[in-house]
């Protein structure tokens, strides 16, 4: 089985995503994850001469890499600018440059205004200088895809002149994302056929949503290495997403790679946090919804003989399969979610719950697992309006130079309690007041694990605010939502929903235990 190199450029090309900037600590952390956890073969970590901060970040990465015997896996983009880029790279401690040359005649003439012969000589001079510094050279042919389309003779001239130089890899970028999968195959195959002894990398961009398809074609054509970014970060529409590329290689192509796919989801989440770019819910392999079955027929088939499973098993990527609830849900979907909550129901009750889920799904499209205890209670003749926990009154005070202060009246199963507290913010003070009451009652607290506030799509400055809060209670994850023009009010509504959710959840389980004891 032929081996294939994976070079990840999240820290260089990925950082060119609009609005993304990693600090040195984040860059070092991602570099460690990519090389040690994911085990990609190489990483491109920066562009030369960008800033002093970038220089210090590269120094930290190269120092760590040298200590861990992987310095040759650290690459920096450099430019043909005399000796300036190479001196910068050498001083940073890096020992591999990805030298940016012009892979199309249009770019050469339009940007550099030089002849092909002059450009070749500049490249040779840069390669010789790098060799004297002990720096290995890979060569990017910028805009290579357009070069193959409109000035192939120039591409062949460049390659003919440089094929015997001290260049480790020739890197073929679809810089503007113009290729389709037929062109990607033909152009990569032409390079492999003409220069069979050279190492070629392919670098895709996703402007037509064809990056992964073009990667697939390039591998079929015999390419030696592929460039990716975590979560598909990159300029414009981004680069080929690492997760998708690995899935395609492992399941559809006979190539050996070193990447540990089980770590992909963890790394994706960390890069999501550092970059501030949210992973789309339907993003293949790492999106929140991609291992969630919505159709009841699918859940039923999975229960009987895994009929709707494929090779992309969630466990491969550190994920687990879930079953969404909504108007297309069947009994099998609901049963699987109830089992996750530790709840079992009689057949007749299950039918009523299923009917209720479908009714709610018609109104709100998707019912979450958080709603199930409410629905079960509703079916068992406890209406959702009769919530056991009510916030009757509260007062929030915020004064300059003083900590926010909250006073609250909380009704729990018909009995009134009062709590007061301060906090680091209004919501923190509110939660401290709630927990003072819970401490008085000897109740276990849920743990807040994630907090997101956003204006709904299409909203204006006076629009409603959505608060999404994730809680962990007794090892189970609960997500609640509040909607209000005021951010704190929205968070309070989400919190009230959570308090009643765990109350209903515990009441259902307590009732089950009581019934089991009676039967025994």
Short mmCIF file of C-alpha atoms in Angstrom, two decimals:
data_model
loop_
_atom_site.label_atom_id
_atom_site.label_comp_id
_atom_site.label_asym_id
_atom_site.label_seq_id
_atom_site.Cartn_x
_atom_site.Cartn_y
_atom_site.Cartn_z
CA UNK A 1 0.00 0.00 0.00
CA UNK A 2 1.43 3.37 -1.04
CA UNK A 3 1.95 5.91 1.72
CA UNK A 4 0.66 9.48 1.59
CA UNK A 5 1.90 12.51 3.50
CA UNK A 6 -0.49 14.87 5.23
CA UNK A 7 0.74 18.44 5.68
CA UNK A 8 -1.59 20.61 7.75
CA UNK A 9 -1.48 24.37 7.25
CA UNK A 10 -4.04 25.50 9.84
CA UNK A 11 -1.50 27.75 11.53
CA UNK A 12 -0.48 29.47 8.27
CA UNK A 13 -3.14 29.28 5.55
CA UNK A 14 -5.89 28.61 8.09
CA UNK A 15 -4.93 31.76 9.97
CA UNK A 16 -5.61 33.72 6.77
CA UNK A 17 -9.32 33.17 7.45
CA UNK A 18 -10.90 36.60 7.87
CA UNK A 19 -10.95 37.52 11.56
CA UNK A 20 -8.72 34.66 12.75
CA UNK A 21 -5.49 35.27 14.63
CA UNK A 22 -3.81 32.76 16.90
CA UNK A 23 -1.54 33.95 19.69
CA UNK A 24 1.77 32.22 20.36
CA UNK A 25 0.37 30.01 23.14
CA UNK A 26 -2.48 28.85 20.90
CA UNK A 27 -0.11 28.21 18.00
CA UNK A 28 2.14 26.07 20.16
CA UNK A 29 -0.83 24.17 21.56
CA UNK A 30 -2.26 23.43 18.11
CA UNK A 31 1.18 22.43 16.80
CA UNK A 32 1.53 19.89 19.61
CA UNK A 33 -1.96 18.51 18.96
CA UNK A 34 -1.39 18.17 15.23
CA UNK A 35 1.96 16.41 15.53
CA UNK A 36 1.60 14.43 18.77
CA UNK A 37 -2.13 13.61 18.96
CA UNK A 38 -3.27 13.58 15.35
CA UNK A 39 0.14 12.53 14.05
CA UNK A 40 0.07 14.51 10.81
CA UNK A 41 3.38 14.30 8.96
CA UNK A 42 4.19 18.01 8.69
CA UNK A 43 2.75 21.38 9.67
CA UNK A 44 3.09 24.83 8.15
CA UNK A 45 3.09 27.25 11.06
CA UNK A 46 3.61 30.80 9.75
CA UNK A 47 4.63 33.18 6.99
CA UNK A 48 8.05 34.83 7.22
CA UNK A 49 8.41 38.50 8.10
CA UNK A 50 4.79 39.01 9.16
CA UNK A 51 5.38 40.47 12.62
CA UNK A 52 7.50 40.24 15.73
CA UNK A 53 4.70 38.29 17.41
CA UNK A 54 4.76 35.74 14.59
CA UNK A 55 8.53 35.46 14.91
CA UNK A 56 8.29 34.74 18.65
CA UNK A 57 5.53 32.17 18.05
CA UNK A 58 7.68 30.31 15.52
CA UNK A 59 10.63 30.39 17.92
CA UNK A 60 8.49 28.74 20.63
CA UNK A 61 7.29 26.06 18.22
CA UNK A 62 10.75 25.28 16.84
CA UNK A 63 12.26 25.14 20.33
CA UNK A 64 9.62 22.59 21.37
CA UNK A 65 10.03 20.67 18.10
CA UNK A 66 13.79 20.44 18.46
CA UNK A 67 13.40 19.13 22.01
CA UNK A 68 10.95 16.50 20.71
CA UNK A 69 12.95 15.48 17.63
CA UNK A 70 10.45 16.77 15.06
CA UNK A 71 12.04 20.00 13.83
CA UNK A 72 11.99 18.78 10.22
CA UNK A 73 8.18 18.64 10.47
CA UNK A 74 7.91 22.40 11.06
CA UNK A 75 7.61 24.46 7.86
CA UNK A 76 7.41 28.22 7.27
CA UNK A 77 6.22 30.01 4.15
CA UNK A 78 9.00 32.12 2.66
CA UNK A 79 9.27 34.53 -0.24
CA UNK A 80 11.77 35.11 -3.01
CA UNK A 81 12.98 38.40 -1.60
CA UNK A 82 16.75 38.09 -1.69
CA UNK A 83 17.85 36.74 1.66
CA UNK A 84 15.32 38.46 3.94
CA UNK A 85 12.79 35.61 4.38
CA UNK A 86 15.45 32.95 4.68
CA UNK A 87 17.35 34.93 7.31
CA UNK A 88 14.08 35.41 9.25
CA UNK A 89 13.34 31.70 9.10
CA UNK A 90 16.87 30.73 10.10
CA UNK A 91 16.79 33.10 13.08
CA UNK A 92 13.43 31.65 14.18
CA UNK A 93 14.97 28.20 14.49
CA UNK A 94 12.99 26.67 11.61
CA UNK A 95 14.83 24.48 9.15
CA UNK A 96 12.26 23.98 6.37
CA UNK A 97 11.05 26.74 4.03
CA UNK A 98 8.05 26.49 1.73
CA UNK A 99 9.33 28.91 -0.90
CA UNK A 100 6.63 30.77 -2.84
CA UNK A 101 7.31 30.98 -6.55
CA UNK A 102 4.99 31.87 -9.42
CA UNK A 103 3.27 28.90 -11.03
CA UNK A 104 1.49 30.80 -13.79
CA UNK A 105 2.83 33.20 -16.40
CA UNK A 106 0.06 35.67 -15.58
CA UNK A 107 1.14 35.92 -11.94
CA UNK A 108 4.80 36.15 -12.90
CA UNK A 109 4.28 38.99 -15.36
CA UNK A 110 1.52 40.76 -13.41
CA UNK A 111 3.18 40.73 -9.98
CA UNK A 112 6.92 40.36 -10.47
CA UNK A 113 7.17 41.81 -13.98
CA UNK A 114 10.07 39.48 -14.71
CA UNK A 115 10.89 37.00 -17.43
CA UNK A 116 10.67 33.24 -16.77
CA UNK A 117 14.46 33.06 -16.98
CA UNK A 118 14.92 35.78 -14.37
CA UNK A 119 12.44 34.08 -12.05
CA UNK A 120 14.16 30.71 -12.38
CA UNK A 121 17.50 32.30 -11.52
CA UNK A 122 15.98 34.00 -8.46
CA UNK A 123 14.61 30.64 -7.29
CA UNK A 124 17.95 28.91 -7.80
CA UNK A 125 19.73 31.65 -5.84
CA UNK A 126 17.23 31.29 -2.99
CA UNK A 127 17.61 27.50 -2.94
CA UNK A 128 21.40 27.79 -2.85
CA UNK A 129 21.30 30.34 -0.01
CA UNK A 130 18.86 28.19 1.96
CA UNK A 131 21.13 25.18 1.55
CA UNK A 132 24.07 27.17 2.91
CA UNK A 133 21.95 28.00 5.98
CA UNK A 134 21.01 24.35 6.48
CA UNK A 135 17.39 25.00 5.47
CA UNK A 136 15.51 22.43 3.40
CA UNK A 137 13.38 23.79 0.56
CA UNK A 138 9.90 22.89 -0.62
CA UNK A 139 8.64 24.95 -3.57
CA UNK A 140 5.09 26.31 -3.93
CA UNK A 141 4.08 26.98 -7.55
CA UNK A 142 1.55 29.70 -6.73
CA UNK A 143 -1.48 29.73 -9.10
CA UNK A 144 -0.27 26.44 -10.58
CA UNK A 145 -3.82 25.43 -11.53
CA UNK A 146 -4.28 28.49 -13.75
CA UNK A 147 -0.76 27.94 -15.04
CA UNK A 148 -1.76 24.46 -16.22
CA UNK A 149 -4.90 25.86 -17.82
CA UNK A 150 -3.46 28.87 -19.64
CA UNK A 151 0.38 28.71 -19.65
CA UNK A 152 1.41 25.06 -19.41
CA UNK A 153 4.59 25.63 -21.41
CA UNK A 154 5.69 28.04 -18.69
CA UNK A 155 4.99 25.45 -15.97
CA UNK A 156 7.03 22.84 -17.86
CA UNK A 157 9.86 25.33 -18.39
CA UNK A 158 9.91 26.09 -14.65
CA UNK A 159 9.92 22.40 -13.73
CA UNK A 160 12.50 21.44 -16.34
CA UNK A 161 14.88 24.09 -14.99
CA UNK A 162 14.32 23.25 -11.31
CA UNK A 163 13.88 19.47 -11.24
CA UNK A 164 17.53 18.81 -10.40
CA UNK A 165 17.84 21.56 -7.78
CA UNK A 166 18.01 20.78 -4.06
CA UNK A 167 14.21 20.95 -3.67
CA UNK A 168 12.49 18.34 -1.49
CA UNK A 169 8.91 18.77 -2.65
CA UNK A 170 7.10 20.59 -5.45
CA UNK A 171 3.78 21.85 -4.09
CA UNK A 172 0.92 22.32 -6.55
CA UNK A 173 -1.70 24.76 -5.25
CA UNK A 174 -5.11 25.46 -6.70
CA UNK A 175 -4.59 28.96 -5.32
CA UNK A 176 -7.87 30.44 -6.50
CA UNK A 177 -9.92 27.26 -6.14
CA UNK A 178 -10.77 27.05 -9.85
CA UNK A 179 -10.32 23.32 -10.52
CA UNK A 180 -12.88 20.58 -10.86
CA UNK A 181 -12.07 16.96 -10.11
CA UNK A 182 -11.38 16.04 -13.76
CA UNK A 183 -8.87 18.86 -14.13
CA UNK A 184 -7.29 18.04 -10.77
CA UNK A 185 -6.70 14.47 -11.92
CA UNK A 186 -5.43 15.42 -15.38
CA UNK A 187 -3.04 18.13 -14.19
CA UNK A 188 -1.60 16.11 -11.30
CA UNK A 189 -1.27 13.03 -13.51
CA UNK A 190 0.55 15.10 -16.16
CA UNK A 191 3.08 16.27 -13.56
CA UNK A 192 3.60 12.75 -12.19
CA UNK A 193 4.07 11.32 -15.70
CA UNK A 194 6.52 13.99 -16.81
CA UNK A 195 8.55 14.00 -13.56
CA UNK A 196 8.11 10.52 -11.99
CA UNK A 197 11.04 10.90 -9.57
CA UNK A 198 9.84 14.13 -7.96
CA UNK A 199 7.67 14.46 -4.83
CA UNK A 200 4.46 16.42 -5.45
CA UNK A 201 2.02 17.85 -2.91
CA UNK A 202 -1.46 19.06 -3.82
CA UNK A 203 -2.99 22.11 -2.10
CA UNK A 204 -6.75 22.60 -2.65
CA UNK A 205 -9.04 25.56 -2.04
CA UNK A 206 -12.79 25.21 -1.66
CA UNK A 207 -14.28 28.06 -3.72
CA UNK A 208 -16.57 25.69 -5.65
CA UNK A 209 -17.01 23.29 -2.71
CA UNK A 210 -14.80 20.86 -4.62
CA UNK A 211 -11.68 20.84 -2.42
CA UNK A 212 -12.19 17.30 -1.09
CA UNK A 213 -13.23 16.00 -4.52
CA UNK A 214 -10.09 17.52 -6.02
CA UNK A 215 -7.96 15.98 -3.26
CA UNK A 216 -9.51 12.60 -4.07
CA UNK A 217 -8.67 13.02 -7.77
CA UNK A 218 -5.13 14.17 -7.08
CA UNK A 219 -4.49 11.08 -4.95
CA UNK A 220 -5.82 8.84 -7.72
CA UNK A 221 -3.40 10.62 -10.05
CA UNK A 222 -0.47 9.57 -7.85
CA UNK A 223 0.20 12.69 -5.81
CA UNK A 224 2.57 12.18 -2.84
CA UNK A 225 1.20 14.62 -0.29
CA UNK A 226 -1.97 16.52 0.59
CA UNK A 227 -2.41 19.87 2.34
CA UNK A 228 -5.31 20.37 4.76
CA UNK A 229 -6.57 22.67 7.48
CA UNK A 230 -8.57 21.81 10.60
CA UNK A 231 -12.26 22.60 10.02
CA UNK A 232 -11.42 23.77 6.50
CA UNK A 233 -10.12 27.16 7.66
CA UNK A 234 -8.48 29.34 5.05
CA UNK A 235 -8.91 32.32 2.76
CA UNK A 236 -12.28 32.89 1.07
CA UNK A 237 -14.11 29.52 1.20
CA UNK A 238 -11.18 27.85 2.93
CA UNK A 239 -8.99 24.81 2.31
CA UNK A 240 -9.61 21.07 2.21
CA UNK A 241 -10.91 20.09 5.71
CA UNK A 242 -8.61 17.64 7.48
CA UNK A 243 -11.45 15.49 8.85
CA UNK A 244 -13.14 14.99 5.48
CA UNK A 245 -9.86 14.27 3.73
CA UNK A 246 -8.92 11.63 6.30
CA UNK A 247 -12.34 9.98 6.08
CA UNK A 248 -12.13 9.80 2.28
CA UNK A 249 -8.57 8.46 2.28
CA UNK A 250 -9.28 5.77 4.89
CA UNK A 251 -12.53 4.56 3.34
CA UNK A 252 -12.18 5.17 -0.40
CA UNK A 253 -8.49 5.13 -1.30
CA UNK A 254 -5.81 2.51 -0.81
CA UNK A 255 -3.23 4.81 0.78
CA UNK A 256 -1.39 4.48 4.07
CA UNK A 257 -1.48 7.54 6.34
CA UNK A 258 -0.25 8.14 9.88
CA UNK A 259 -3.14 10.30 11.13
CA UNK A 260 -5.03 9.03 14.20
CA UNK A 261 -8.62 9.72 13.18
CA UNK A 262 -9.90 9.14 16.74
CA UNK A 263 -8.38 12.49 17.76
CA UNK A 264 -9.91 14.53 14.93
CA UNK A 265 -12.99 15.68 16.83
CA UNK A 266 -11.01 16.85 19.87
CA UNK A 267 -8.59 18.87 17.74
CA UNK A 268 -11.48 20.33 15.71
CA UNK A 269 -13.20 21.56 18.88
CA UNK A 270 -10.02 23.16 20.21
CA UNK A 271 -9.33 24.93 16.91
CA UNK A 272 -12.97 26.06 16.89
CA UNK A 273 -12.41 27.66 20.29
CA UNK A 274 -9.08 29.27 19.41
CA UNK A 275 -10.23 30.55 16.00
CA UNK A 276 -13.68 31.74 17.07
CA UNK A 277 -15.08 30.17 13.88
CA UNK A 278 -18.00 27.91 14.77
CA UNK A 279 -18.15 24.49 13.14
CA UNK A 280 -21.35 24.24 11.04
CA UNK A 281 -23.76 21.76 12.60
CA UNK A 282 -23.79 19.70 9.38
CA UNK A 283 -20.01 19.76 8.84
CA UNK A 284 -18.99 16.19 7.82
CA UNK A 285 -17.49 14.10 10.64
CA UNK A 286 -17.11 16.94 13.17
CA UNK A 287 -20.43 18.82 12.95
CA UNK A 288 -22.89 18.47 15.83
CA UNK A 289 -25.59 16.87 13.68
CA UNK A 290 -23.63 14.48 11.48
CA UNK A 291 -24.06 11.42 13.70
CA UNK A 292 -27.63 12.28 14.63
CA UNK A 293 -30.49 10.33 13.08
CA UNK A 294 -33.71 12.33 12.73
CA UNK A 295 -35.96 9.98 10.79
CA UNK A 296 -37.79 7.43 12.92
CA UNK A 297 -37.43 4.80 10.20
CA UNK A 298 -33.64 5.12 10.49
CA UNK A 299 -33.67 4.70 14.26
CA UNK A 300 -35.92 1.66 13.92
CA UNK A 301 -33.54 0.14 11.36
CA UNK A 302 -30.55 0.83 13.59
CA UNK A 303 -32.27 -0.88 16.51
CA UNK A 304 -33.03 -4.01 14.48
CA UNK A 305 -29.83 -4.61 12.54
CA UNK A 306 -27.81 -1.38 12.20
CA UNK A 307 -29.48 -0.96 8.81
CA UNK A 308 -28.64 2.73 8.48
CA UNK A 309 -25.03 2.56 9.69
CA UNK A 310 -22.17 3.07 7.26
CA UNK A 311 -18.39 2.91 7.54
CA UNK A 312 -18.31 6.37 9.11
CA UNK A 313 -18.97 5.08 12.60
CA UNK A 314 -18.92 7.93 15.14
CA UNK A 315 -16.66 6.01 17.53
CA UNK A 316 -13.88 6.20 14.95
CA UNK A 317 -13.77 9.96 15.42
CA UNK A 318 -14.32 10.14 19.16
CA UNK A 319 -18.07 10.74 18.70
CA UNK A 320 -21.28 8.89 19.55
CA UNK A 321 -24.52 8.35 17.64
CA UNK A 322 -27.60 10.32 18.69
CA UNK A 323 -31.26 10.29 17.70
CA UNK A 324 -33.01 13.62 17.12
CA UNK A 325 -36.61 14.25 18.07
CA UNK A 326 -39.12 16.01 15.85
CA UNK A 327 -42.15 15.54 13.63
CA UNK A 328 -40.42 12.74 11.69
CA UNK A 329 -39.55 10.86 14.89
CA UNK A 330 -40.84 7.40 15.52
CA UNK A 331 -41.04 5.36 18.68
CA UNK A 332 -37.50 4.05 18.16
CA UNK A 333 -35.98 7.58 18.24
CA UNK A 334 -37.82 8.46 21.42
CA UNK A 335 -37.02 5.16 23.12
CA UNK A 336 -33.28 5.62 22.50
CA UNK A 337 -33.36 9.13 23.99
CA UNK A 338 -35.36 7.98 27.02
CA UNK A 339 -32.84 5.20 27.58
CA UNK A 340 -30.05 7.82 27.58
CA UNK A 341 -31.95 9.63 30.34
CA UNK A 342 -32.44 6.39 32.26
CA UNK A 343 -36.23 6.38 31.72
CA UNK A 344 -38.30 3.38 30.57
CA UNK A 345 -42.03 3.57 29.79
CA UNK A 346 -44.90 1.18 29.25
CA UNK A 347 -46.01 0.62 25.65
CA UNK A 348 -49.20 2.70 25.97
CA UNK A 349 -47.36 5.58 27.60
CA UNK A 350 -44.71 5.42 24.89
CA UNK A 351 -47.39 5.87 22.22
CA UNK A 352 -48.71 8.97 23.96
CA UNK A 353 -45.23 10.42 24.34
CA UNK A 354 -44.53 9.74 20.65
CA UNK A 355 -47.73 11.52 19.67
CA UNK A 356 -46.83 14.50 21.85
CA UNK A 357 -43.30 14.74 20.38
CA UNK A 358 -44.72 14.78 16.85
CA UNK A 359 -47.19 17.53 17.81
CA UNK A 360 -44.38 19.65 19.27
CA UNK A 361 -42.16 18.93 16.29
CA UNK A 362 -44.79 20.42 14.00
CA UNK A 363 -44.48 23.66 15.97
CA UNK A 364 -40.73 23.91 16.64
CA UNK A 365 -39.21 21.58 14.04
CA UNK A 366 -36.90 19.70 16.43
CA UNK A 367 -37.59 18.58 19.98
CA UNK A 368 -34.46 18.12 22.07
CA UNK A 369 -33.73 15.43 24.62
CA UNK A 370 -34.13 18.19 27.23
CA UNK A 371 -37.86 18.28 26.50
CA UNK A 372 -38.52 14.60 27.16
CA UNK A 373 -38.94 14.73 30.95
CA UNK A 374 -41.47 17.54 30.47
CA UNK A 375 -43.34 15.55 27.84
CA UNK A 376 -43.38 12.43 30.00
CA UNK A 377 -44.76 14.44 32.90
CA UNK A 378 -47.33 16.03 30.60
CA UNK A 379 -48.49 12.62 29.44
CA UNK A 380 -48.72 11.53 33.08
CA UNK A 381 -51.22 14.37 33.66
CA UNK A 382 -48.79 17.00 34.95
CA UNK A 383 -49.10 19.99 32.65
CA UNK A 384 -46.00 21.86 31.60
CA UNK A 385 -47.59 25.08 32.91
CA UNK A 386 -47.53 23.66 36.42
CA UNK A 387 -43.79 23.85 36.82
CA UNK A 388 -42.62 22.76 40.28
CA UNK A 389 -40.02 25.54 40.44
CA UNK A 390 -41.06 29.16 39.88
CA UNK A 391 -39.11 32.40 40.13
CA UNK A 392 -41.70 34.63 41.78
CA UNK A 393 -39.68 37.81 42.23
CA UNK A 394 -36.14 38.99 41.74
CA UNK A 395 -34.23 42.25 41.89
CA UNK A 396 -30.94 42.91 40.12
CA UNK A 397 -28.80 45.89 41.10
CA UNK A 398 -25.76 47.13 39.21
CA UNK A 399 -23.77 50.12 40.41
CA UNK A 400 -20.46 51.53 39.22
CA UNK A 401 -17.61 50.47 41.47
CA UNK A 402 -19.72 47.85 43.28
CA UNK A 403 -20.35 44.15 42.69
CA UNK A 404 -23.77 43.30 41.21
CA UNK A 405 -26.32 42.21 43.83
CA UNK A 406 -29.39 39.98 43.47
CA UNK A 407 -32.35 39.24 45.70
CA UNK A 408 -34.69 36.43 44.66
CA UNK A 409 -37.90 34.67 45.77
CA UNK A 410 -37.96 31.07 44.54
CA UNK A 411 -40.94 28.75 44.87
CA UNK A 412 -40.05 25.06 45.09
CA UNK A 413 -42.97 22.63 45.09
CA UNK A 414 -45.29 25.25 46.56
CA UNK A 415 -42.95 26.53 49.29
CA UNK A 416 -41.28 29.94 49.08
CA UNK A 417 -37.56 30.55 49.67
CA UNK A 418 -35.50 33.72 49.59
CA UNK A 419 -31.89 34.10 48.51
CA UNK A 420 -29.52 37.02 48.18
CA UNK A 421 -26.00 37.19 46.81
CA UNK A 422 -23.43 39.22 44.91
CA UNK A 423 -21.27 38.06 42.02
CA UNK A 424 -18.74 38.93 39.36
CA UNK A 425 -21.61 39.81 37.01
CA UNK A 426 -25.40 40.01 37.14
CA UNK A 427 -25.92 36.45 35.97
CA UNK A 428 -23.21 35.17 38.31
CA UNK A 429 -24.91 36.98 41.21
CA UNK A 430 -28.26 35.50 40.16
CA UNK A 431 -26.83 31.97 40.09
CA UNK A 432 -25.16 32.47 43.48
CA UNK A 433 -28.54 33.46 44.94
CA UNK A 434 -30.15 30.33 43.45
CA UNK A 435 -27.39 28.13 44.82
CA UNK A 436 -27.74 29.64 48.29
CA UNK A 437 -31.31 28.31 48.29
CA UNK A 438 -30.23 24.94 46.89
CA UNK A 439 -27.58 24.68 49.62
CA UNK A 440 -30.28 25.36 52.19
CA UNK A 441 -32.38 22.54 50.69
CA UNK A 442 -29.40 20.17 50.48
CA UNK A 443 -29.88 19.75 46.72
CA UNK A 444 -27.17 18.85 44.21
CA UNK A 445 -26.16 21.61 41.82
CA UNK A 446 -25.80 21.18 38.07
CA UNK A 447 -22.54 22.47 36.58
CA UNK A 448 -22.60 25.12 33.85
CA UNK A 449 -20.38 23.84 31.02
CA UNK A 450 -21.08 26.23 28.13
CA UNK A 451 -22.75 29.61 27.68
CA UNK A 452 -23.59 31.24 24.36
CA UNK A 453 -25.56 34.41 23.71
CA UNK A 454 -26.51 35.49 20.21
CA UNK A 455 -28.94 37.69 18.28
CA UNK A 456 -31.17 35.47 16.12
CA UNK A 457 -30.48 35.57 12.35
CA UNK A 458 -31.93 38.68 10.74
CA UNK A 459 -32.10 40.47 14.09
CA UNK A 460 -31.35 44.13 14.63
CA UNK A 461 -29.87 45.92 17.63
CA UNK A 462 -33.22 45.79 19.47
CA UNK A 463 -33.91 42.18 18.50
CA UNK A 464 -34.52 39.31 20.85
CA UNK A 465 -31.48 37.67 22.39
CA UNK A 466 -31.07 33.91 22.59
CA UNK A 467 -29.17 32.42 25.52
CA UNK A 468 -27.99 28.83 25.09
CA UNK A 469 -26.60 27.22 28.25
CA UNK A 470 -25.20 23.71 28.65
CA UNK A 471 -25.30 22.04 32.07
CA UNK A 472 -23.93 18.80 33.44
CA UNK A 473 -26.09 17.09 36.05
CA UNK A 474 -25.16 13.70 37.48
CA UNK A 475 -23.04 12.95 34.42
CA UNK A 476 -25.75 13.91 31.93
CA UNK A 477 -25.56 16.89 29.59
CA UNK A 478 -28.55 19.24 29.44
CA UNK A 479 -28.91 22.18 27.07
CA UNK A 480 -31.48 24.91 27.67
CA UNK A 481 -32.50 28.03 25.78
CA UNK A 482 -33.99 31.34 26.82
CA UNK A 483 -35.35 34.09 24.60
CA UNK A 484 -35.81 37.70 25.67
CA UNK A 485 -34.91 41.26 24.59
CA UNK A 486 -32.57 41.42 27.60
CA UNK A 487 -29.50 39.17 27.73
CA UNK A 488 -29.72 38.51 31.48
CA UNK A 489 -33.47 37.79 31.26
CA UNK A 490 -32.80 35.28 28.47
CA UNK A 491 -30.15 33.56 30.60
CA UNK A 492 -32.52 33.50 33.59
CA UNK A 493 -35.23 31.87 31.46
CA UNK A 494 -32.75 29.24 30.29
CA UNK A 495 -31.75 28.64 33.92
CA UNK A 496 -35.37 28.29 35.08
CA UNK A 497 -35.95 25.74 32.35
CA UNK A 498 -32.88 23.83 33.52
CA UNK A 499 -34.05 23.84 37.18
CA UNK A 500 -37.42 22.40 36.19
CA UNK A 501 -35.83 19.99 33.77
CA UNK A 502 -33.73 18.32 36.45
CA UNK A 503 -36.64 18.48 38.91
CA UNK A 504 -38.94 16.68 36.47
CA UNK A 505 -36.13 14.28 35.56
CA UNK A 506 -35.54 13.38 39.22
CA UNK A 507 -39.26 13.07 39.90
CA UNK A 508 -39.69 10.61 37.03
CA UNK A 509 -36.76 8.50 38.23
CA UNK A 510 -38.01 8.65 41.85
CA UNK A 511 -41.42 7.46 40.72
CA UNK A 512 -39.85 4.59 38.83
CA UNK A 513 -37.81 3.52 41.85
CA UNK A 514 -40.91 3.68 44.04
CA UNK A 515 -42.87 1.51 41.63
CA UNK A 516 -40.02 -0.98 41.41
CA UNK A 517 -39.83 -1.22 45.21
CA UNK A 518 -43.57 -1.86 45.41
CA UNK A 519 -43.32 -4.62 42.82
CA UNK A 520 -40.45 -6.22 44.71
#
